[in-house]
mmCIF file of C-alpha atoms and ligand atoms in Angstrom:
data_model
loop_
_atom_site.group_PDB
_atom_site.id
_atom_site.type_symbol
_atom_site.label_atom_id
_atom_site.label_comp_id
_atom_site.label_asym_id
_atom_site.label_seq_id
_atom_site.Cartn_x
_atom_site.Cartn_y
_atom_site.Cartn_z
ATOM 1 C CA UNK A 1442 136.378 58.134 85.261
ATOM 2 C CA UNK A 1443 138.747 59.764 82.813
ATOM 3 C CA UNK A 1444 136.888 63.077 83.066
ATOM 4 C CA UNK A 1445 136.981 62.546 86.631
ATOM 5 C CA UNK A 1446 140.826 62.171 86.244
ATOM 6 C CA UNK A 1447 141.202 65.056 83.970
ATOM 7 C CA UNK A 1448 139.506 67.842 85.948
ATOM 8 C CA UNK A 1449 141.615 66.506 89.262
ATOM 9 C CA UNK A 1450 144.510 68.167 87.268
ATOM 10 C CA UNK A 1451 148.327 67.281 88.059
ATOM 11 C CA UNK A 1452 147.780 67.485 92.009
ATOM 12 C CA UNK A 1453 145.518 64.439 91.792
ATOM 13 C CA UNK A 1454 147.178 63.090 88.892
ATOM 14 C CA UNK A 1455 148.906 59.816 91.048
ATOM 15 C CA UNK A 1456 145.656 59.211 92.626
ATOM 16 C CA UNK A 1457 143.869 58.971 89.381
ATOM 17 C CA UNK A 1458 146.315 56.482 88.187
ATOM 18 C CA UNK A 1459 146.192 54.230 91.038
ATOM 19 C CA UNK A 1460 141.973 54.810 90.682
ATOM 20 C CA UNK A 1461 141.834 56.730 94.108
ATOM 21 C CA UNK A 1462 138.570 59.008 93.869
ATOM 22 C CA UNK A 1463 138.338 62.504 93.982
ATOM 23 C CA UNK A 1464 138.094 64.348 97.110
ATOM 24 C CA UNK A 1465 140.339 61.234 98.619
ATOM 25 C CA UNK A 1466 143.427 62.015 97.523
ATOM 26 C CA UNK A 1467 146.260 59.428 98.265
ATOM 27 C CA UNK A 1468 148.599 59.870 101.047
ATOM 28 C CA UNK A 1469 152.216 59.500 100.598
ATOM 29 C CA UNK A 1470 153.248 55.804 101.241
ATOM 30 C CA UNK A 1471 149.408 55.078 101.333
ATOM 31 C CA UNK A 1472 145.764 56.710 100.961
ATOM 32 C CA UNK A 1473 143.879 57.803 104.080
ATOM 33 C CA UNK A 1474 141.801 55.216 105.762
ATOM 34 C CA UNK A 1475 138.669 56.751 104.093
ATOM 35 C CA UNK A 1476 140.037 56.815 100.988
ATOM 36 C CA UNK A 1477 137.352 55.540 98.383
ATOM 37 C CA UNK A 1478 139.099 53.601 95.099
ATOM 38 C CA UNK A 1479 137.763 52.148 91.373
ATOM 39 C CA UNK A 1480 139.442 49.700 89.892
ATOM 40 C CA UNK A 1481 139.495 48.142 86.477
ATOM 41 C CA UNK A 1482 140.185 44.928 86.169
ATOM 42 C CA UNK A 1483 140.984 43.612 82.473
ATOM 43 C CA UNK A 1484 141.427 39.508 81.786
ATOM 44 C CA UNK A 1485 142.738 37.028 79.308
ATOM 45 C CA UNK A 1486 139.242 35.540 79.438
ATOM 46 C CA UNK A 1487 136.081 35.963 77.735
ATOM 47 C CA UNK A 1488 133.380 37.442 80.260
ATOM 48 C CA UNK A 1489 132.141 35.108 83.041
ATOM 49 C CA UNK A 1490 134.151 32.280 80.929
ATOM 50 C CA UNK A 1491 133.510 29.182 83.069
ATOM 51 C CA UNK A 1492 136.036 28.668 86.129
ATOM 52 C CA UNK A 1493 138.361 31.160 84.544
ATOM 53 C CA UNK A 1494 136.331 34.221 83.984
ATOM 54 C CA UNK A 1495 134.383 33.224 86.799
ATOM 55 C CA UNK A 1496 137.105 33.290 89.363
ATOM 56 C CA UNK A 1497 138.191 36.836 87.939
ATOM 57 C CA UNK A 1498 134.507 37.997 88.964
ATOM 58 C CA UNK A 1499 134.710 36.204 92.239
ATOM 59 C CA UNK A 1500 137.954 37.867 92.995
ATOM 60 C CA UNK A 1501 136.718 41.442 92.282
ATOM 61 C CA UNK A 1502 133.710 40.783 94.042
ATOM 62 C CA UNK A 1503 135.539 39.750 97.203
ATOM 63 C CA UNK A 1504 137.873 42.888 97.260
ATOM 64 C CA UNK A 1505 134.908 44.802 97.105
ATOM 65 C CA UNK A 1506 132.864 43.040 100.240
ATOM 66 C CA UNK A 1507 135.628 42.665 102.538
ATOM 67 C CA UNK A 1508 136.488 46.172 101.726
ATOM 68 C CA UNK A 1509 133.115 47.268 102.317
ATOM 69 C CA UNK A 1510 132.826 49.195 99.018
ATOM 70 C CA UNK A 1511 136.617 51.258 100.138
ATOM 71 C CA UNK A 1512 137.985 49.645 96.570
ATOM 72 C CA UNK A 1513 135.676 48.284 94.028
ATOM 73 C CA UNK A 1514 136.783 46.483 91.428
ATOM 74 C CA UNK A 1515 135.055 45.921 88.240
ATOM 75 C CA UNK A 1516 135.630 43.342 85.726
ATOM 76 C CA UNK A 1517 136.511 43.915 81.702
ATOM 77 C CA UNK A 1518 136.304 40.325 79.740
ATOM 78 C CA UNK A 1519 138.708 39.778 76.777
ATOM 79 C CA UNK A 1520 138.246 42.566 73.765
ATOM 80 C CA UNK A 1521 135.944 44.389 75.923
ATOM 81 C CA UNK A 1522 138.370 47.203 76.697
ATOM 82 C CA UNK A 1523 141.471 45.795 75.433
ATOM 83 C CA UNK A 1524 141.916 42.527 73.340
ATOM 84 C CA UNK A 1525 143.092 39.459 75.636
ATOM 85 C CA UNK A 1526 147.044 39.479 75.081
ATOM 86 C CA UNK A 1527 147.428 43.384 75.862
ATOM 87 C CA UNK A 1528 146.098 43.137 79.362
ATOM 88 C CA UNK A 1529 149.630 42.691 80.581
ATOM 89 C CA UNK A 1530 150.482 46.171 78.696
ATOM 90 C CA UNK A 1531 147.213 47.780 79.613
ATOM 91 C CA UNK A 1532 147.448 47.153 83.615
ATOM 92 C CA UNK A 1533 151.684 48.012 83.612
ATOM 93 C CA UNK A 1534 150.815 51.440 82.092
ATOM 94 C CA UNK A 1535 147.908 51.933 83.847
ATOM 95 C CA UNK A 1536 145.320 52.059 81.474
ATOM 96 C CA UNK A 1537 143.281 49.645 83.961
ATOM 97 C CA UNK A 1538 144.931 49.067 87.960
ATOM 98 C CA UNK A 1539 144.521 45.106 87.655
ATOM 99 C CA UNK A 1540 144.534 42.575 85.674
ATOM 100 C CA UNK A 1541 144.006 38.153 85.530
ATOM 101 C CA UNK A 1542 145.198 36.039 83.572
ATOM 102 C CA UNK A 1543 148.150 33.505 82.855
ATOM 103 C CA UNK A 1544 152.041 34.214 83.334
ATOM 104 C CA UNK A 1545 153.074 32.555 79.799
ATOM 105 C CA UNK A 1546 150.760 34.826 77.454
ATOM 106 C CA UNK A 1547 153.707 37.574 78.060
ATOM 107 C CA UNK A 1548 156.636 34.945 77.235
ATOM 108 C CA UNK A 1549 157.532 37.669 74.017
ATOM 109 C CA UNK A 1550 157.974 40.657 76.896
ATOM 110 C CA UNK A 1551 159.506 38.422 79.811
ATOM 111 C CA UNK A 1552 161.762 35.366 79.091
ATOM 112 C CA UNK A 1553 161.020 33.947 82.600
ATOM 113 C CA UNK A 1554 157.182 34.909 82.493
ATOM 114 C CA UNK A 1555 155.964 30.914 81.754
ATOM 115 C CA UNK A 1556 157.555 29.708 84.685
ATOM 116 C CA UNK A 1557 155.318 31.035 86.897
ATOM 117 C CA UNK A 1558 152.337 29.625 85.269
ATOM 118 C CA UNK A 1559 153.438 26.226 84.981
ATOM 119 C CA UNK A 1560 156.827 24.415 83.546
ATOM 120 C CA UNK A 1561 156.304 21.155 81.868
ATOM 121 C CA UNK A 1562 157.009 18.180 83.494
ATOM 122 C CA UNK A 1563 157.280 20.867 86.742
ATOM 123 C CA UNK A 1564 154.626 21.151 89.655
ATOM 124 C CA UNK A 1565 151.237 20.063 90.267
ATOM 125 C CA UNK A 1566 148.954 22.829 91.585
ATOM 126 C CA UNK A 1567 149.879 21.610 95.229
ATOM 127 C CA UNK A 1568 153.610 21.251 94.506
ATOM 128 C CA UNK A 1569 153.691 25.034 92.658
ATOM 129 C CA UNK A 1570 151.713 26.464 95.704
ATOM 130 C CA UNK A 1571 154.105 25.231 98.012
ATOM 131 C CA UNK A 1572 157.179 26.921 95.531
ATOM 132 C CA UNK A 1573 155.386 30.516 95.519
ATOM 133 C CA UNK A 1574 154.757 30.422 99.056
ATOM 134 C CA UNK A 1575 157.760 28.375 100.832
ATOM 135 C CA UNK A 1576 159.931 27.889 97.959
ATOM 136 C CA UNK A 1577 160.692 31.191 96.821
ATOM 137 C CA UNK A 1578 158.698 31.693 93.825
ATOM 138 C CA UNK A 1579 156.458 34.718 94.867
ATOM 139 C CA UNK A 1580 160.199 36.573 95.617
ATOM 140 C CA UNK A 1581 161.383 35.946 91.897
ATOM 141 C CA UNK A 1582 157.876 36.538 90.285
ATOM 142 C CA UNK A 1583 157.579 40.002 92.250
ATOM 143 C CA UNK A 1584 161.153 40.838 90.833
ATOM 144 C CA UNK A 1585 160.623 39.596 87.362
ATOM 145 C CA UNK A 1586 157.560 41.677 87.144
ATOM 146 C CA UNK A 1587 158.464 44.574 89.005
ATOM 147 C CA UNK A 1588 160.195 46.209 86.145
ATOM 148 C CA UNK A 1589 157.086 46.051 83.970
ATOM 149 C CA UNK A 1590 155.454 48.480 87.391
ATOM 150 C CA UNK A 1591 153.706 45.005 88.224
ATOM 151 C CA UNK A 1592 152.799 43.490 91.119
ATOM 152 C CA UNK A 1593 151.734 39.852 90.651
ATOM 153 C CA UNK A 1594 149.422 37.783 92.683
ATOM 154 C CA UNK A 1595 148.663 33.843 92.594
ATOM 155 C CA UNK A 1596 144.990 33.638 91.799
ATOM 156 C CA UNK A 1597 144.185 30.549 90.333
ATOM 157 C CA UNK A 1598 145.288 26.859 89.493
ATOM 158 C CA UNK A 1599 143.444 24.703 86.765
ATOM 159 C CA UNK A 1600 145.195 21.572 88.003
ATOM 160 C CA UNK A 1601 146.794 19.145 85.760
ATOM 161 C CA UNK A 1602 145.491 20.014 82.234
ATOM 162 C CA UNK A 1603 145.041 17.446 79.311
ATOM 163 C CA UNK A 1604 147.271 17.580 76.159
ATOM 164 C CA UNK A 1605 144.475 18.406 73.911
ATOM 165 C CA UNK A 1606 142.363 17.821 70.693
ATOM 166 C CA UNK A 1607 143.828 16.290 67.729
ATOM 167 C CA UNK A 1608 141.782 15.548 64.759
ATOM 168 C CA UNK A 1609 143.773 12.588 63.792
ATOM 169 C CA UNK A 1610 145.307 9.874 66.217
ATOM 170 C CA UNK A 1611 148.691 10.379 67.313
ATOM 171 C CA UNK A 1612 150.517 7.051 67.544
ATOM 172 C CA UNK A 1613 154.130 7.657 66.735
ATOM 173 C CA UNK A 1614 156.371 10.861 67.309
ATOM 174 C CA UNK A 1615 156.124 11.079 63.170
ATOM 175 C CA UNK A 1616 152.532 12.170 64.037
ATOM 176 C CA UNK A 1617 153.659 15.557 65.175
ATOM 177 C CA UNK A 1618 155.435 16.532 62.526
ATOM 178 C CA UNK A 1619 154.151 19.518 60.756
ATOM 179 C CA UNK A 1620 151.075 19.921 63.019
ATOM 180 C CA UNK A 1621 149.443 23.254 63.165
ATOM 181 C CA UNK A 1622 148.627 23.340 66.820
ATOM 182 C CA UNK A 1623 147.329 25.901 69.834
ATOM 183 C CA UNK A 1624 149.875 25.707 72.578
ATOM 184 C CA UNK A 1625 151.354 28.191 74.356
ATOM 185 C CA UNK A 1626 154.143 29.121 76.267
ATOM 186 C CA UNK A 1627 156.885 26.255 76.969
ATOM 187 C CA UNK A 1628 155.126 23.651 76.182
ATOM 188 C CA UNK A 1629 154.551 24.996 72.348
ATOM 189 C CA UNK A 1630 158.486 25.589 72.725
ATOM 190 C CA UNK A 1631 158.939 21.967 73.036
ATOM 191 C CA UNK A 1632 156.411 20.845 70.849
ATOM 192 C CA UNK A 1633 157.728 22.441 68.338
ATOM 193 C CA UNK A 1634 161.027 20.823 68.712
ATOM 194 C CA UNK A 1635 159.199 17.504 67.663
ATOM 195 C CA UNK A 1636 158.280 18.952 64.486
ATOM 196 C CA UNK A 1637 154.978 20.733 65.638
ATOM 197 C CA UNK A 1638 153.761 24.030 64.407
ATOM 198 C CA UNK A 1639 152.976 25.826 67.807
ATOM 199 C CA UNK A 1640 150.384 29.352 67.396
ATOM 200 C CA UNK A 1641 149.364 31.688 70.397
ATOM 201 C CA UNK A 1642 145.084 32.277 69.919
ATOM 202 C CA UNK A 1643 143.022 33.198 72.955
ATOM 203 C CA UNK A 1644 140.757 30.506 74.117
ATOM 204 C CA UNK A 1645 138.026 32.181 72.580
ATOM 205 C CA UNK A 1646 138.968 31.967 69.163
ATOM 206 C CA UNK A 1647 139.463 28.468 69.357
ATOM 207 C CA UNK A 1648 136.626 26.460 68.346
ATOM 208 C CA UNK A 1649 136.511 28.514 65.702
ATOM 209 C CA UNK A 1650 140.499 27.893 64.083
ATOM 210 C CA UNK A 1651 140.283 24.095 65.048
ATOM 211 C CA UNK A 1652 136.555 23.255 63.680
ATOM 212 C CA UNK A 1653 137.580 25.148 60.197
ATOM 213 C CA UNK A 1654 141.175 23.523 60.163
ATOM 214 C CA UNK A 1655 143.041 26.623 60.675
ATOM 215 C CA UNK A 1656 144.724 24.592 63.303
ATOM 216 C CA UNK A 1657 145.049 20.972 63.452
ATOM 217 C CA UNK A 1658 144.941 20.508 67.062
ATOM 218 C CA UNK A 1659 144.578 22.629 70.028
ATOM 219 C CA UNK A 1660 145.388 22.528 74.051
ATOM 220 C CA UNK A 1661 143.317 25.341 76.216
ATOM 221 C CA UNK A 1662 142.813 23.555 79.714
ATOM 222 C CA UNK A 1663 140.635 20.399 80.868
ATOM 223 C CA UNK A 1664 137.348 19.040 80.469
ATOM 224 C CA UNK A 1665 135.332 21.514 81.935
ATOM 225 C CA UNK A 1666 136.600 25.067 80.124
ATOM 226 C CA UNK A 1667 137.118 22.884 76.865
ATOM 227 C CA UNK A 1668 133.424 21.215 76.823
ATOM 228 C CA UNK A 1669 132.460 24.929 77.293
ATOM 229 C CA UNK A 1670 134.025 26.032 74.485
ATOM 230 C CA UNK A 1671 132.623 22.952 72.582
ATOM 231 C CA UNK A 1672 136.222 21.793 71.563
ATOM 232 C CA UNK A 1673 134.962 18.109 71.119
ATOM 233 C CA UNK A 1674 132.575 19.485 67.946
ATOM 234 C CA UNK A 1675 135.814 21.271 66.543
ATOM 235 C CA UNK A 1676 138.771 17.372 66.848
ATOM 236 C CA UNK A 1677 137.521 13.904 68.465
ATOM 237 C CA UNK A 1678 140.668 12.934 69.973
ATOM 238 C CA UNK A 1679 141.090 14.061 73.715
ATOM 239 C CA UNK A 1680 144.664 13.070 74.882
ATOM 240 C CA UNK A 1681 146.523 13.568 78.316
ATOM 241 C CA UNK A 1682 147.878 13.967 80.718
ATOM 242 C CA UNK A 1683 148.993 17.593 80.359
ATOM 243 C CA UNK A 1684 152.493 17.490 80.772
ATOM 244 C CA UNK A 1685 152.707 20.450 79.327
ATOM 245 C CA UNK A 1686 150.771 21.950 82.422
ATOM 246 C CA UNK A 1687 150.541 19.679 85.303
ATOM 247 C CA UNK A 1688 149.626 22.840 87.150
ATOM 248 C CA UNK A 1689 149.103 26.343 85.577
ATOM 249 C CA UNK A 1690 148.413 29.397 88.210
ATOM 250 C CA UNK A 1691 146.314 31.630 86.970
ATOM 251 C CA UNK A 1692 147.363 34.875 87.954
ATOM 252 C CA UNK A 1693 146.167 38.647 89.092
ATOM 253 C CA UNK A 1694 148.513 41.577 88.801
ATOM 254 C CA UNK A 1695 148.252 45.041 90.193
ATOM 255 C CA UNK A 1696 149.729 48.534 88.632
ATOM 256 C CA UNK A 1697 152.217 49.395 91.219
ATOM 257 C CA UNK A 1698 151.436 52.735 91.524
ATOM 258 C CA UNK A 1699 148.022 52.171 91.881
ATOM 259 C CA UNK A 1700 149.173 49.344 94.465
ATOM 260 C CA UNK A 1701 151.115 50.974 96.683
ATOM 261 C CA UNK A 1702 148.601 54.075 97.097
ATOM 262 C CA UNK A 1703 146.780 51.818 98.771
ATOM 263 C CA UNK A 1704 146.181 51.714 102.461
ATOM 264 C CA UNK A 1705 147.397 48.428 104.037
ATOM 265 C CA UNK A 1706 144.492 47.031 105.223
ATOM 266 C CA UNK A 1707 143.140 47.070 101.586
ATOM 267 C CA UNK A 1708 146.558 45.459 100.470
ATOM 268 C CA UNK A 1709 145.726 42.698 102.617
ATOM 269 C CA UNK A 1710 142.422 42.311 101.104
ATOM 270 C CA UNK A 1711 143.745 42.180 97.231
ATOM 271 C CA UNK A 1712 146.401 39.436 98.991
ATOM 272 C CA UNK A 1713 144.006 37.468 101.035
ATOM 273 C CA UNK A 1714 141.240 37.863 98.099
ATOM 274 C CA UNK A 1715 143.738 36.543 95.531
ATOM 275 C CA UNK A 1716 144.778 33.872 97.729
ATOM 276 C CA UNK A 1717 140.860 32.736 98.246
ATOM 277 C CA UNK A 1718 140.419 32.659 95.253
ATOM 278 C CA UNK A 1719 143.183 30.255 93.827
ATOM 279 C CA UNK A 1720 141.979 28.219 96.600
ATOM 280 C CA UNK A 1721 138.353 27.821 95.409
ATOM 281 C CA UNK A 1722 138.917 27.701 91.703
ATOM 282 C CA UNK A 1723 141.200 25.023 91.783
ATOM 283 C CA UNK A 1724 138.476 23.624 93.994
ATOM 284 C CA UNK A 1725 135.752 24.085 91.055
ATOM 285 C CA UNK A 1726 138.245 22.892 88.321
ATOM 286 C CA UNK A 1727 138.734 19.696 90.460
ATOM 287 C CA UNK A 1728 135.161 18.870 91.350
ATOM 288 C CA UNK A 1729 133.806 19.994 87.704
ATOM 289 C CA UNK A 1730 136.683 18.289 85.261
ATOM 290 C CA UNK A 1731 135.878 15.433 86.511
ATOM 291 C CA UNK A 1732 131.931 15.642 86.151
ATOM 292 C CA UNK A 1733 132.651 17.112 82.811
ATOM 293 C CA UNK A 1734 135.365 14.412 81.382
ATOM 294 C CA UNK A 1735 132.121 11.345 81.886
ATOM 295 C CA UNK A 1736 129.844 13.625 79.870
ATOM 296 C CA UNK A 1737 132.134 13.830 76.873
ATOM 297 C CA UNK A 1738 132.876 10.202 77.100
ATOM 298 C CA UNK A 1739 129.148 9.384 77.502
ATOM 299 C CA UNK A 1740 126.840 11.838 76.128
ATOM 300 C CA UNK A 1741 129.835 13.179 73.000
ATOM 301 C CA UNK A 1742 131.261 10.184 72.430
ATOM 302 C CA UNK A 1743 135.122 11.780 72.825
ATOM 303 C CA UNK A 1744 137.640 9.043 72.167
ATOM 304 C CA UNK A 1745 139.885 10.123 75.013
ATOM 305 C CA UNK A 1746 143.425 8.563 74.930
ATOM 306 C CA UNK A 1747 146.843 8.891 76.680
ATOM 307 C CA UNK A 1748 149.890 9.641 75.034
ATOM 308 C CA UNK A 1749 151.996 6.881 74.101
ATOM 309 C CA UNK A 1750 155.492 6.776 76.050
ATOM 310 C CA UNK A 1751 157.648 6.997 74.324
ATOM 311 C CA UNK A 1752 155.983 10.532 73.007
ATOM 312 C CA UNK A 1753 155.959 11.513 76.871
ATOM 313 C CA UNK A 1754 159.819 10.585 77.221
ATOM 314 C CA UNK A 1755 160.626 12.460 73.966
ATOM 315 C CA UNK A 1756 158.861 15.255 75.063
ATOM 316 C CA UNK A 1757 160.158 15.308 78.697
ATOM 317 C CA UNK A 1758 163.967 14.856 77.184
ATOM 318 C CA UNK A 1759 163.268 18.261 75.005
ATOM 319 C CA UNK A 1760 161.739 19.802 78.145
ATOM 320 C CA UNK A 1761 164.660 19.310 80.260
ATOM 321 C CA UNK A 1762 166.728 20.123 77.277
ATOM 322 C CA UNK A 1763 164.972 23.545 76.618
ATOM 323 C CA UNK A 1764 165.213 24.915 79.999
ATOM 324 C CA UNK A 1765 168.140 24.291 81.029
ATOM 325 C CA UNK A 1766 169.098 26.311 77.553
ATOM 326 C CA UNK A 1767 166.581 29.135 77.932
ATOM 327 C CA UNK A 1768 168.324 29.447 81.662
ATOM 328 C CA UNK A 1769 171.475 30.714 79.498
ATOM 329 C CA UNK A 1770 169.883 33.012 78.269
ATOM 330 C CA UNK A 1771 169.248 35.558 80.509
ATOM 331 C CA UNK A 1772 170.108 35.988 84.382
ATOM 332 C CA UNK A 1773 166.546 36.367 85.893
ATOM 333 C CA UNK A 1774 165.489 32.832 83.807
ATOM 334 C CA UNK A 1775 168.292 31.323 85.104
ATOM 335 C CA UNK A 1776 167.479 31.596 88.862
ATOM 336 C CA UNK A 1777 164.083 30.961 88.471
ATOM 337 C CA UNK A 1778 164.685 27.907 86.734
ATOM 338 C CA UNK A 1779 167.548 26.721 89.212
ATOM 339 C CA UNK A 1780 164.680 27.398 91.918
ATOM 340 C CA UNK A 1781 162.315 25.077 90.255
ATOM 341 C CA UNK A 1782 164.337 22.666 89.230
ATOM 342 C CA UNK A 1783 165.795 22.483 92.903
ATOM 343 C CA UNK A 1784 162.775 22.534 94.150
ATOM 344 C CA UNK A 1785 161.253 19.830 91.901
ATOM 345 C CA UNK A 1786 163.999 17.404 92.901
ATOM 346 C CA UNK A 1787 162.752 17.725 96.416
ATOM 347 C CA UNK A 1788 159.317 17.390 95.462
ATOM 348 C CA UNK A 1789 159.694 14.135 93.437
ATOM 349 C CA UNK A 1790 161.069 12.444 96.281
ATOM 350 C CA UNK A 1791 158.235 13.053 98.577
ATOM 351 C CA UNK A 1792 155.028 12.788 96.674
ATOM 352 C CA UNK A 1793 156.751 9.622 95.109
ATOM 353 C CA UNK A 1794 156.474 8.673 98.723
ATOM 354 C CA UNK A 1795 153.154 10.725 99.794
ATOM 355 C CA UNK A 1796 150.861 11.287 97.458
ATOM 356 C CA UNK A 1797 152.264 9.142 94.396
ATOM 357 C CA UNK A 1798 152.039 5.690 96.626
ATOM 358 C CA UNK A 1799 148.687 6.863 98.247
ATOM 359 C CA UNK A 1800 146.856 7.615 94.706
ATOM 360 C CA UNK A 1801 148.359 4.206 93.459
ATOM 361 C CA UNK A 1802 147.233 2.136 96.574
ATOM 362 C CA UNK A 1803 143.980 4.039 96.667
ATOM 363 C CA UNK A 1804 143.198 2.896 92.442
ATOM 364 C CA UNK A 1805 144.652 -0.328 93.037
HETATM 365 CA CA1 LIG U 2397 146.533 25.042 78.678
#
């Protein structure tokens, strides 16, 4: 391809860039209707990585059907081309035209970046869906990442995550202190206001820090991505809820040049195809958590726990307390935390009512 994008010479150069094939050169304001594109796609997650680097192949796979082979997409795993936390960098240059993975890896290049995954204490998948799409979330997350020529897609939700593995028991909020753990984004932000030691790895380096005690405890998502990565070999204490992320989107973004030489109809697709997707991963995460949560219990022998209390309040206290801080700090943070926390105050009055009295009635 970058032969292919050499020989095409300056005339083609803008079609190279936004993958357009030769001999198909994009239109102005869009390619021709015949137009031909390859994509790369580069993600967070290690290749075919269950749920995760799964729904990154099912994505690229249904661009390419419902386009009928017009754009082809084909999918790069963590360190293949790029290591995992430069896929942001690598897809707003153009190095590849798309990329997946989750908003608060790029919290050092966008202040604002981790509310769009998932804010602690914030949404639950359903609750942050209905912020993107009615709530005005998708605006502000197209404007945040416009600037880094982005365009960002919702394409993915692991549903409410668990706090993680600890290799000791955590009874009191003395039990943080000074604990090396792997937690990104906001939630490490907070953690680390109770006296924890918060690191960014990629989830697959994990097993590998917490088993040899370069880390003393580690979040990545729920039972069924963190039985994959054999997490309950590495710490045997498996505590939740994730309040750190009762909801984290996963996310696809598209090189804006490469995104608007597209025709519409295949704009649509990379919508509609992003949108699917969300919808059946957070499907799979439901259905499989739960299957894999009993075979930790009863085949691993996981001593799975909640968090005591008054850990939660503590930690919701510095959660409120850090946002509404970080929202200081620059304009764009500001308004997208006003939006969520607006938004959230609607939301807790009616799935206290909804959902909230339904799942209690329904366990009762
Ligand atoms: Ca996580």
């Amino acid at each position: 391809m970058q032969r292919r994008e050499v020989l095409m010479g300056l005339a083609g150069g803008a079609a190279a860039l936004a993958g357009c094939k030769p001999g198909a050169v994009a239109q102005p304001g869009g390619a021709a209707a015949s137009a031909r594109f390859e994509w790369r796609m580069y993600t967070t997650w290690p290749k075919n990585f269950p749920g995760l680097g799964t729904g990154a192949e099912r994505l690229a796979e249904r661009i390419s059907q419902m386009s009928a082979g017009r754009l082809k997409v084909t999918v790069y795993g963590a360190g293949e081309r790029v290591p995992a936390l430069e896929v942001f960098d690598a897809v707003s240059r153009g190095s590849a035209q798309m990329g997946h993975g989750a908003a608060y890896y790029w919290k050092g290049k966008l202040a604002s970046a981790p509310l769009f995954c998932t804010v602690p204490f914030g949404f639950t998948a359903q609750e942050q869906n209905a912020w993107l799409y009615y709530g005005g979330g998708m605006a502000l997350w197209r404007e945040a990442y416009e600037r880094f020529n982005l365009m960002p897609f919702d394409a993915g939700n692991t549903g409410t995550q668990m706090a993680g593995w600890f290799n000791k028991p955590i009874d009191t909020l003395d039990d943080l202190k000074g604990l090396k753990m792997r937690v990104p984004g906001l939630g490490g932000e907070i953690l680390s206001k109770l006296g924890v030691v918060p690191v960014n790895i990629p989830g697959g380096e994990l097993f590998t820090a917490l088993s040899t005690g370069t880390i003393d405890a580690a979040e990545f998502v729920g039972p069924y991505n963190d039985l994959a990565f054999g997490l309950h070999r590495a710490a045997r204490y498996y505590y939740y809820p994730g309040w750190h992320e009762p909801g984290a989107t996963l996310e696809a973004f598209v090189n804006l040049d490469a995104w608007k030489a597209l025709p519409e109809d295949l704009q649509v697709i990379v919508q509609t195809a992003c949108e699917a997707t969300s919808h059946t991963m957070l499907a799979e995460m439901t259905a499989r958590n739960n299957r894999a949560l009993t075979t930790l219990v009863t085949e691993h022998g996981v001593d799975v726990r909640p968090l005591p209390n008054d850990i939660l309040a503590a930690l919701k206290v510095e959660s409120e307390q850090y946002l509404a801080e970080a929202a200081k700090a620059e304009p764009l943070m500001a308004r997208v935390a006003e939006s969520i926390s607006q938004f959230r105050d609607e939301m807790i009055r009616g799935t206290a009512i909804a959902e909230h009295a339904f799942l209690n009635a329904r366990s009762a």
